[in-house]
Amino acid sequence: MEEKTAMEQRADGDVSFSEFYSRVCDRIRSENILDTVMKEFQQCSSDQQRISYVWNLPETRQLSLKHKTSFKSREEAAFCEDLYDRLVVDERNADKALEAIQRAILKTPTADKHLLAVRFMKRAWALLLMEKFTEAFVDAKRAIISTQTPGVLWNAHEILGHCNAKARKFKEAEANFAKALESLKKSKASNVERAAVAGRVSTVLRMVKDENKPKNRSKESAKKLEENRTKKNTTRNTDTLDEVSAPTTASDVSRSRKLPKLSYGTHPKLVSASVAVRVVVTEERGRAVVASRDIKPGSVVMVEQPYAYTVNASQLHERCLRCCRRSLTNVPCDNCAVVQYCGESCARQAAQQHRLQCCVLTLLYDAALGNMAPLVFRILSTIGWTKLKKSQEKLCQEQELAEQKERSGPDDILVSGHQPWGWEGQYSPHDYLATFNLVTNSSKRTFGDLFKRALSAAYLTHCLLTAGFFAPTKPTEEELQFTATLALRHLQSSSCNAYEISEMQITGDIAGNKSLEIGGAIYPTISLTNHSCFPNVTRYNVGTACVLRATRFIPRDAEILDNYGYFFHATPLIERRDALRNQYKFDCSCDACTYQWPLYPHQGGEPVVFRCPVSTCQAPSSLGDGLKKKCRTCGDEKDYGKLVSEISDKLPDYSKAIQQMQSGRFETALQTLVQHQAMLDGFAVYPAKHYTDVQEIMRQCMSSLGNVNHCEATNTE
């Protein structure tokens, strides 16, 4: 079979970005015009001019995309269900059976409601075999609610019975098993299967009835019964799944995480920040967040909802597109076989956003297009074309002003010191202008970087056009290029301002706990913080929100310093400087880089280095000196000896915090660590092994108060 010509492929409308980009590069090479293209493109001094240039390339002019939905498939769904049926007969294969039926559910056409209900029931059975009682209950209930022929889902009632029995809700379990037997009689199961199932269910039913007798019920205290009756997770009789929840069992280790409150009160202008901080402009660092007062370790500095966010391609198969929650009982998108939601409520709330994304999802997650492309698509679809069109003139002016500022250096012309930040009104994460004005570092980018991003922006605009972003009107050429200019701006700013949405993987062993990146987001306020290889704050996520907390004492007027992924104790100096320069376009001058602090464990593994408490001395000493009671420099014994004793007495608190974390008591562990860090802040000389250990454990402890996945069950508070 002959390969299609480039024009025939274009006519198909099925052109990935990698194909589009390759065609542009291939033509430039074949015509030997790289020097000309480079010279012409580098003469473009604004994003608008860069877009105009790539828009007029023949490949862009001929680009036309069509919907590329990952469609449902009855055949694939049936194949996966058949695989499930063969696997589930052996309980040891329950996890593999679950994977197969998950795939079957994703591939089932929405119109096949009965098949979908049956497959929900089958997923519930796999979950039951895996002793995931909460999830099995939800899916069994969903199957019953979804089906139009209740008689065939006797299995779902049996599953509900097992879940309620596990939760010691014997009255409900008895009703479930009785319903299962009643439905079994109406089913089309063979006589042999009916007899086998009836025998199994009847046996369990007799056991449940026995447990439900008054003499056995009386063994539970009245207080316990009252707790069971009033428990929030009690199952309710409902015909909608929005509020359905399973009975809680002793094996449930996860708990919902709540957003912490800002410490010291909310800032009147920075609505996501504490009143303890302010934004200034400096000659050396540009915009910076500094402390307006002394900030204690553990303080919540910022809590911010994202302007826009996405789930990573590798996580789409097991996470809700809207809330990013990991779930074993997801419901699929009505149209595509990729996206799913943790429940019907999230599916409804995300419908409008995903409607645009759904038909071009495969195009957006092209690896050649980069990780930022789906996020930029979401940024633009969040504000919508109607608002963008109304603000076109203003945004063009803002773009020109922002580019002038970036070319000239800092935000304002500074003589020396700090200058007030010039933002008017409240700075809100929900204000598009806050995201629009994030720095792009355009003037520091290479030809290759900007040229590919400009082509990416043009391609994204065609994705938006194909998805119906501009509907119901047909956009003009000028409007398309305006949108592409915005896309180019966001592709640049997102590469140095976007943050990961993460989840802590709790293994039961602190050394094995790891942070997993599950998505990306724009947090305009948190983006105002600068980097240090020795940060004084840490970030973690609660749902899609981001929390910024102090990990050590921050004195008034000191800068709030985040870390962009390169810590001084873990990454060699040259490697982290090169990485920061390449992605974030700056040379790091933090203390760790300036003074070339050694990698962990530092100073030959010396655990504690401290200053002599005598104000006229302040000489560094260590416990490795043999716990001497006398300063080697000034000779002081009284204050020096007192400090050494205090340090020796407090060091065991670190081990205590580790034990608390090991048992899952993260709130308690954080309190212990905060008190320990406050003690260290009074005399610490960095770097030293113990201080790095405390900072690392505190970061992990805080992250464990956010999104978590219990890979192995631990005790909880």
Short mmCIF file of N, CA and C in Angstrom, two decimals, residues 56-178:
data_model
loop_
_atom_site.label_atom_id
_atom_site.label_comp_id
_atom_site.label_asym_id
_atom_site.label_seq_id
_atom_site.Cartn_x
_atom_site.Cartn_y
_atom_site.Cartn_z
N ASN A 56 1.83 32.24 8.76
CA ASN A 56 1.91 32.35 7.30
C ASN A 56 2.81 31.30 6.67
N LEU A 57 3.32 30.38 7.46
CA LEU A 57 4.05 29.25 6.89
C LEU A 57 3.06 28.36 6.15
N PRO A 58 3.46 27.76 5.04
CA PRO A 58 2.51 26.94 4.26
C PRO A 58 1.91 25.79 5.06
N GLU A 59 2.68 25.20 5.96
CA GLU A 59 2.16 24.08 6.76
C GLU A 59 1.04 24.54 7.68
N THR A 60 1.16 25.75 8.23
CA THR A 60 0.11 26.27 9.11
C THR A 60 -1.11 26.68 8.31
N ARG A 61 -0.88 27.28 7.15
CA ARG A 61 -2.01 27.72 6.31
C ARG A 61 -2.85 26.52 5.86
N GLN A 62 -2.20 25.38 5.68
CA GLN A 62 -2.91 24.20 5.18
C GLN A 62 -3.43 23.30 6.31
N LEU A 63 -3.09 23.65 7.53
CA LEU A 63 -3.48 22.80 8.66
C LEU A 63 -4.98 22.85 8.90
N SER A 64 -5.59 21.68 8.98
CA SER A 64 -7.02 21.58 9.27
C SER A 64 -7.24 20.31 10.08
N LEU A 65 -7.74 20.46 11.28
CA LEU A 65 -7.92 19.32 12.17
C LEU A 65 -9.37 18.89 12.25
N LYS A 66 -9.58 17.63 12.50
CA LYS A 66 -10.91 17.09 12.73
C LYS A 66 -10.97 16.51 14.14
N HIS A 67 -12.18 16.24 14.61
CA HIS A 67 -12.34 15.61 15.92
C HIS A 67 -11.54 14.32 15.97
N LYS A 68 -10.82 14.12 17.06
CA LYS A 68 -10.10 12.86 17.24
C LYS A 68 -10.41 12.32 18.62
N THR A 69 -11.61 11.81 18.75
CA THR A 69 -12.06 11.24 20.02
C THR A 69 -11.61 9.79 20.12
N SER A 70 -11.20 9.39 21.31
CA SER A 70 -10.91 7.98 21.56
C SER A 70 -12.25 7.30 21.81
N PHE A 71 -12.81 6.73 20.75
CA PHE A 71 -14.20 6.29 20.77
C PHE A 71 -14.42 5.04 21.61
N LYS A 72 -15.68 4.90 22.03
CA LYS A 72 -16.12 3.68 22.69
C LYS A 72 -16.12 2.54 21.66
N SER A 73 -16.10 1.31 22.16
CA SER A 73 -16.10 0.17 21.25
C SER A 73 -16.77 -1.02 21.92
N ARG A 74 -17.90 -1.45 21.36
CA ARG A 74 -18.60 -2.62 21.91
C ARG A 74 -17.72 -3.86 21.84
N GLU A 75 -16.96 -3.97 20.74
CA GLU A 75 -16.11 -5.15 20.56
C GLU A 75 -15.00 -5.19 21.61
N GLU A 76 -14.32 -4.06 21.80
CA GLU A 76 -13.24 -4.02 22.79
C GLU A 76 -13.78 -4.23 24.20
N ALA A 77 -14.94 -3.62 24.47
CA ALA A 77 -15.54 -3.77 25.80
C ALA A 77 -15.89 -5.24 26.07
N ALA A 78 -16.45 -5.91 25.06
CA ALA A 78 -16.82 -7.32 25.21
C ALA A 78 -15.58 -8.19 25.41
N PHE A 79 -14.52 -7.87 24.68
CA PHE A 79 -13.26 -8.62 24.81
C PHE A 79 -12.71 -8.50 26.24
N CYS A 80 -12.72 -7.27 26.77
CA CYS A 80 -12.22 -7.05 28.13
C CYS A 80 -13.09 -7.73 29.18
N GLU A 81 -14.42 -7.72 28.93
CA GLU A 81 -15.32 -8.39 29.87
C GLU A 81 -15.09 -9.90 29.86
N ASP A 82 -14.85 -10.44 28.67
CA ASP A 82 -14.58 -11.88 28.57
C ASP A 82 -13.29 -12.23 29.33
N LEU A 83 -12.29 -11.37 29.23
CA LEU A 83 -11.04 -11.58 29.97
C LEU A 83 -11.31 -11.55 31.48
N TYR A 84 -12.15 -10.60 31.90
CA TYR A 84 -12.54 -10.53 33.32
C TYR A 84 -13.19 -11.83 33.77
N ASP A 85 -14.14 -12.34 32.97
CA ASP A 85 -14.87 -13.55 33.34
C ASP A 85 -13.91 -14.73 33.55
N ARG A 86 -12.84 -14.78 32.75
CA ARG A 86 -11.89 -15.88 32.88
C ARG A 86 -10.96 -15.69 34.08
N LEU A 87 -10.68 -14.45 34.42
CA LEU A 87 -9.76 -14.17 35.52
C LEU A 87 -10.42 -14.25 36.89
N VAL A 88 -11.67 -13.79 36.99
CA VAL A 88 -12.30 -13.59 38.30
C VAL A 88 -12.63 -14.89 39.01
N VAL A 89 -12.62 -16.01 38.29
CA VAL A 89 -12.93 -17.29 38.94
C VAL A 89 -11.84 -17.68 39.94
N ASP A 90 -10.65 -17.12 39.78
CA ASP A 90 -9.56 -17.36 40.73
C ASP A 90 -9.35 -16.08 41.54
N GLU A 91 -9.65 -16.14 42.82
CA GLU A 91 -9.59 -14.96 43.67
C GLU A 91 -8.21 -14.30 43.65
N ARG A 92 -7.17 -15.09 43.38
CA ARG A 92 -5.81 -14.54 43.34
C ARG A 92 -5.62 -13.59 42.16
N ASN A 93 -6.50 -13.68 41.17
CA ASN A 93 -6.41 -12.81 39.99
C ASN A 93 -7.37 -11.63 40.06
N ALA A 94 -7.89 -11.34 41.25
CA ALA A 94 -8.91 -10.29 41.38
C ALA A 94 -8.40 -8.94 40.90
N ASP A 95 -7.13 -8.62 41.18
CA ASP A 95 -6.59 -7.33 40.75
C ASP A 95 -6.50 -7.23 39.24
N LYS A 96 -6.13 -8.33 38.58
CA LYS A 96 -6.07 -8.34 37.12
C LYS A 96 -7.47 -8.30 36.52
N ALA A 97 -8.39 -8.99 37.17
CA ALA A 97 -9.79 -8.95 36.72
C ALA A 97 -10.33 -7.53 36.82
N LEU A 98 -9.95 -6.84 37.89
CA LEU A 98 -10.39 -5.45 38.07
C LEU A 98 -9.90 -4.57 36.93
N GLU A 99 -8.64 -4.72 36.54
CA GLU A 99 -8.09 -3.94 35.43
C GLU A 99 -8.87 -4.21 34.15
N ALA A 100 -9.21 -5.46 33.91
CA ALA A 100 -9.93 -5.82 32.69
C ALA A 100 -11.32 -5.21 32.66
N ILE A 101 -12.04 -5.27 33.78
CA ILE A 101 -13.41 -4.74 33.79
C ILE A 101 -13.40 -3.21 33.79
N GLN A 102 -12.35 -2.60 34.36
CA GLN A 102 -12.22 -1.15 34.28
C GLN A 102 -12.14 -0.73 32.82
N ARG A 103 -11.33 -1.45 32.05
CA ARG A 103 -11.18 -1.14 30.62
C ARG A 103 -12.50 -1.37 29.89
N ALA A 104 -13.21 -2.42 30.25
CA ALA A 104 -14.50 -2.71 29.62
C ALA A 104 -15.49 -1.57 29.87
N ILE A 105 -15.51 -1.05 31.09
CA ILE A 105 -16.43 0.05 31.44
C ILE A 105 -16.10 1.30 30.63
N LEU A 106 -14.80 1.61 30.50
CA LEU A 106 -14.40 2.78 29.73
C LEU A 106 -14.83 2.67 28.27
N LYS A 107 -14.77 1.46 27.73
CA LYS A 107 -15.06 1.25 26.31
C LYS A 107 -16.54 1.03 26.02
N THR A 108 -17.37 0.86 27.04
CA THR A 108 -18.79 0.59 26.82
C THR A 108 -19.53 1.84 26.35
N PRO A 109 -20.20 1.78 25.20
CA PRO A 109 -20.98 2.94 24.74
C PRO A 109 -22.04 3.34 25.77
N THR A 110 -22.24 4.62 25.92
CA THR A 110 -23.17 5.14 26.93
C THR A 110 -24.59 4.63 26.71
N ALA A 111 -24.96 4.39 25.45
CA ALA A 111 -26.32 3.93 25.15
C ALA A 111 -26.58 2.52 25.70
N ASP A 112 -25.51 1.75 25.92
CA ASP A 112 -25.68 0.39 26.43
C ASP A 112 -25.80 0.41 27.95
N LYS A 113 -26.88 0.99 28.45
CA LYS A 113 -27.03 1.21 29.89
C LYS A 113 -27.06 -0.09 30.68
N HIS A 114 -27.73 -1.09 30.11
CA HIS A 114 -27.81 -2.36 30.84
C HIS A 114 -26.44 -3.01 30.95
N LEU A 115 -25.69 -3.02 29.85
CA LEU A 115 -24.35 -3.60 29.87
C LEU A 115 -23.45 -2.85 30.85
N LEU A 116 -23.61 -1.53 30.88
CA LEU A 116 -22.81 -0.72 31.80
C LEU A 116 -23.13 -1.09 33.25
N ALA A 117 -24.43 -1.28 33.53
CA ALA A 117 -24.83 -1.66 34.89
C ALA A 117 -24.26 -3.02 35.27
N VAL A 118 -24.31 -3.96 34.35
CA VAL A 118 -23.76 -5.30 34.61
C VAL A 118 -22.26 -5.21 34.89
N ARG A 119 -21.58 -4.36 34.13
CA ARG A 119 -20.12 -4.24 34.31
C ARG A 119 -19.77 -3.50 35.60
N PHE A 120 -20.62 -2.57 36.02
CA PHE A 120 -20.43 -1.97 37.34
C PHE A 120 -20.53 -3.04 38.43
N MET A 121 -21.53 -3.93 38.25
CA MET A 121 -21.71 -5.01 39.22
C MET A 121 -20.49 -5.93 39.23
N LYS A 122 -19.97 -6.24 38.06
CA LYS A 122 -18.80 -7.12 37.99
C LYS A 122 -17.58 -6.46 38.61
N ARG A 123 -17.46 -5.16 38.42
CA ARG A 123 -16.34 -4.46 39.06
C ARG A 123 -16.50 -4.52 40.58
N ALA A 124 -17.74 -4.39 41.04
CA ALA A 124 -18.00 -4.48 42.48
C ALA A 124 -17.59 -5.85 43.02
N TRP A 125 -17.84 -6.91 42.23
CA TRP A 125 -17.48 -8.25 42.69
C TRP A 125 -15.95 -8.39 42.80
N ALA A 126 -15.21 -7.86 41.84
CA ALA A 126 -13.75 -7.90 41.91
C ALA A 126 -13.25 -7.14 43.13
N LEU A 127 -13.87 -6.00 43.39
CA LEU A 127 -13.49 -5.19 44.55
C LEU A 127 -13.80 -5.93 45.85
N LEU A 128 -14.92 -6.65 45.86
CA LEU A 128 -15.28 -7.43 47.04
C LEU A 128 -14.23 -8.52 47.30
N LEU A 129 -13.78 -9.18 46.24
CA LEU A 129 -12.76 -10.21 46.39
C LEU A 129 -11.45 -9.62 46.92
N MET A 130 -11.21 -8.35 46.59
CA MET A 130 -9.99 -7.67 47.06
C MET A 130 -10.20 -7.04 48.44
N GLU A 131 -11.39 -7.25 49.01
CA GLU A 131 -11.76 -6.71 50.33
C GLU A 131 -11.78 -5.18 50.33
N LYS A 132 -12.13 -4.61 49.18
CA LYS A 132 -12.34 -3.16 49.08
C LYS A 132 -13.84 -2.93 49.28
N PHE A 133 -14.30 -3.05 50.52
CA PHE A 133 -15.73 -3.07 50.80
C PHE A 133 -16.41 -1.73 50.51
N THR A 134 -15.74 -0.64 50.82
CA THR A 134 -16.32 0.69 50.56
C THR A 134 -16.59 0.86 49.08
N GLU A 135 -15.58 0.55 48.26
CA GLU A 135 -15.71 0.71 46.81
C GLU A 135 -16.72 -0.29 46.23
N ALA A 136 -16.69 -1.52 46.73
CA ALA A 136 -17.63 -2.53 46.23
C ALA A 136 -19.07 -2.10 46.49
N PHE A 137 -19.32 -1.52 47.65
CA PHE A 137 -20.66 -1.05 48.00
C PHE A 137 -21.13 0.02 47.01
N VAL A 138 -20.24 0.99 46.73
CA VAL A 138 -20.60 2.09 45.82
C VAL A 138 -20.95 1.56 44.44
N ASP A 139 -20.13 0.64 43.91
CA ASP A 139 -20.39 0.12 42.57
C ASP A 139 -21.63 -0.76 42.52
N ALA A 140 -21.87 -1.55 43.55
CA ALA A 140 -23.08 -2.38 43.58
C ALA A 140 -24.33 -1.51 43.60
N LYS A 141 -24.29 -0.45 44.39
CA LYS A 141 -25.41 0.49 44.45
C LYS A 141 -25.60 1.17 43.10
N ARG A 142 -24.47 1.53 42.48
CA ARG A 142 -24.55 2.18 41.16
C ARG A 142 -25.17 1.24 40.13
N ALA A 143 -24.81 -0.02 40.18
CA ALA A 143 -25.36 -0.99 39.24
C ALA A 143 -26.87 -1.11 39.38
N ILE A 144 -27.35 -1.16 40.61
CA ILE A 144 -28.79 -1.29 40.86
C ILE A 144 -29.54 -0.06 40.37
N ILE A 145 -28.97 1.12 40.65
CA ILE A 145 -29.62 2.37 40.24
C ILE A 145 -29.60 2.52 38.72
N SER A 146 -28.52 2.04 38.07
CA SER A 146 -28.35 2.25 36.63
C SER A 146 -29.17 1.31 35.77
N THR A 147 -29.49 0.12 36.28
CA THR A 147 -30.13 -0.87 35.43
C THR A 147 -31.61 -0.59 35.24
N GLN A 148 -32.11 -1.03 34.10
CA GLN A 148 -33.54 -0.91 33.80
C GLN A 148 -34.26 -2.24 34.02
N THR A 149 -33.49 -3.29 34.30
CA THR A 149 -34.06 -4.62 34.58
C THR A 149 -33.43 -5.16 35.86
N PRO A 150 -33.95 -4.73 37.02
CA PRO A 150 -33.34 -5.06 38.32
C PRO A 150 -33.17 -6.54 38.58
N GLY A 151 -34.05 -7.38 38.02
CA GLY A 151 -34.01 -8.80 38.34
C GLY A 151 -32.70 -9.49 37.99
N VAL A 152 -32.01 -8.98 36.97
CA VAL A 152 -30.80 -9.67 36.53
C VAL A 152 -29.60 -9.35 37.40
N LEU A 153 -29.69 -8.36 38.28
CA LEU A 153 -28.55 -7.95 39.09
C LEU A 153 -28.66 -8.44 40.53
N TRP A 154 -29.06 -9.71 40.69
CA TRP A 154 -29.12 -10.26 42.04
C TRP A 154 -27.75 -10.22 42.70
N ASN A 155 -26.67 -10.30 41.87
CA ASN A 155 -25.31 -10.28 42.41
C ASN A 155 -25.04 -9.00 43.18
N ALA A 156 -25.59 -7.87 42.67
CA ALA A 156 -25.34 -6.58 43.31
C ALA A 156 -25.91 -6.57 44.72
N HIS A 157 -27.09 -7.17 44.91
CA HIS A 157 -27.70 -7.23 46.25
C HIS A 157 -26.85 -8.11 47.17
N GLU A 158 -26.30 -9.18 46.61
CA GLU A 158 -25.42 -10.03 47.43
C GLU A 158 -24.18 -9.25 47.88
N ILE A 159 -23.62 -8.48 46.97
CA ILE A 159 -22.43 -7.68 47.30
C ILE A 159 -22.75 -6.68 48.40
N LEU A 160 -23.91 -6.01 48.29
CA LEU A 160 -24.32 -5.07 49.34
C LEU A 160 -24.44 -5.79 50.68
N GLY A 161 -24.96 -7.01 50.63
CA GLY A 161 -25.10 -7.79 51.86
C GLY A 161 -23.76 -8.06 52.52
N HIS A 162 -22.78 -8.46 51.72
CA HIS A 162 -21.44 -8.73 52.27
C HIS A 162 -20.83 -7.46 52.86
N CYS A 163 -21.00 -6.34 52.17
CA CYS A 163 -20.43 -5.07 52.65
C CYS A 163 -21.08 -4.64 53.97
N ASN A 164 -22.40 -4.75 54.04
CA ASN A 164 -23.09 -4.38 55.29
C ASN A 164 -22.75 -5.33 56.42
N ALA A 165 -22.60 -6.61 56.09
CA ALA A 165 -22.23 -7.58 57.12
C ALA A 165 -20.84 -7.29 57.66
N LYS A 166 -19.93 -6.91 56.77
CA LYS A 166 -18.57 -6.57 57.20
C LYS A 166 -18.59 -5.37 58.15
N ALA A 167 -19.52 -4.45 57.91
CA ALA A 167 -19.65 -3.27 58.77
C ALA A 167 -20.54 -3.55 59.98
N ARG A 168 -20.94 -4.82 60.15
CA ARG A 168 -21.79 -5.25 61.28
C ARG A 168 -23.16 -4.57 61.24
N LYS A 169 -23.61 -4.28 60.04
CA LYS A 169 -24.97 -3.76 59.86
C LYS A 169 -25.84 -4.95 59.43
N PHE A 170 -26.14 -5.80 60.38
CA PHE A 170 -26.74 -7.09 60.07
C PHE A 170 -28.18 -6.97 59.59
N LYS A 171 -28.91 -5.99 60.08
CA LYS A 171 -30.30 -5.82 59.63
C LYS A 171 -30.32 -5.49 58.15
N GLU A 172 -29.47 -4.54 57.74
CA GLU A 172 -29.39 -4.17 56.32
C GLU A 172 -28.88 -5.34 55.49
N ALA A 173 -27.89 -6.06 56.02
CA ALA A 173 -27.33 -7.20 55.29
C ALA A 173 -28.38 -8.28 55.07
N GLU A 174 -29.20 -8.54 56.08
CA GLU A 174 -30.26 -9.55 55.95
C GLU A 174 -31.22 -9.18 54.83
N ALA A 175 -31.58 -7.90 54.76
CA ALA A 175 -32.48 -7.44 53.69
C ALA A 175 -31.81 -7.57 52.32
N ASN A 176 -30.52 -7.29 52.26
CA ASN A 176 -29.79 -7.40 50.99
C ASN A 176 -29.75 -8.84 50.50
N PHE A 177 -29.44 -9.78 51.37
CA PHE A 177 -29.35 -11.18 50.96
C PHE A 177 -30.72 -11.73 50.57
N ALA A 178 -31.75 -11.31 51.29
CA ALA A 178 -33.11 -11.74 50.95
C ALA A 178 -33.49 -11.22 49.56
#
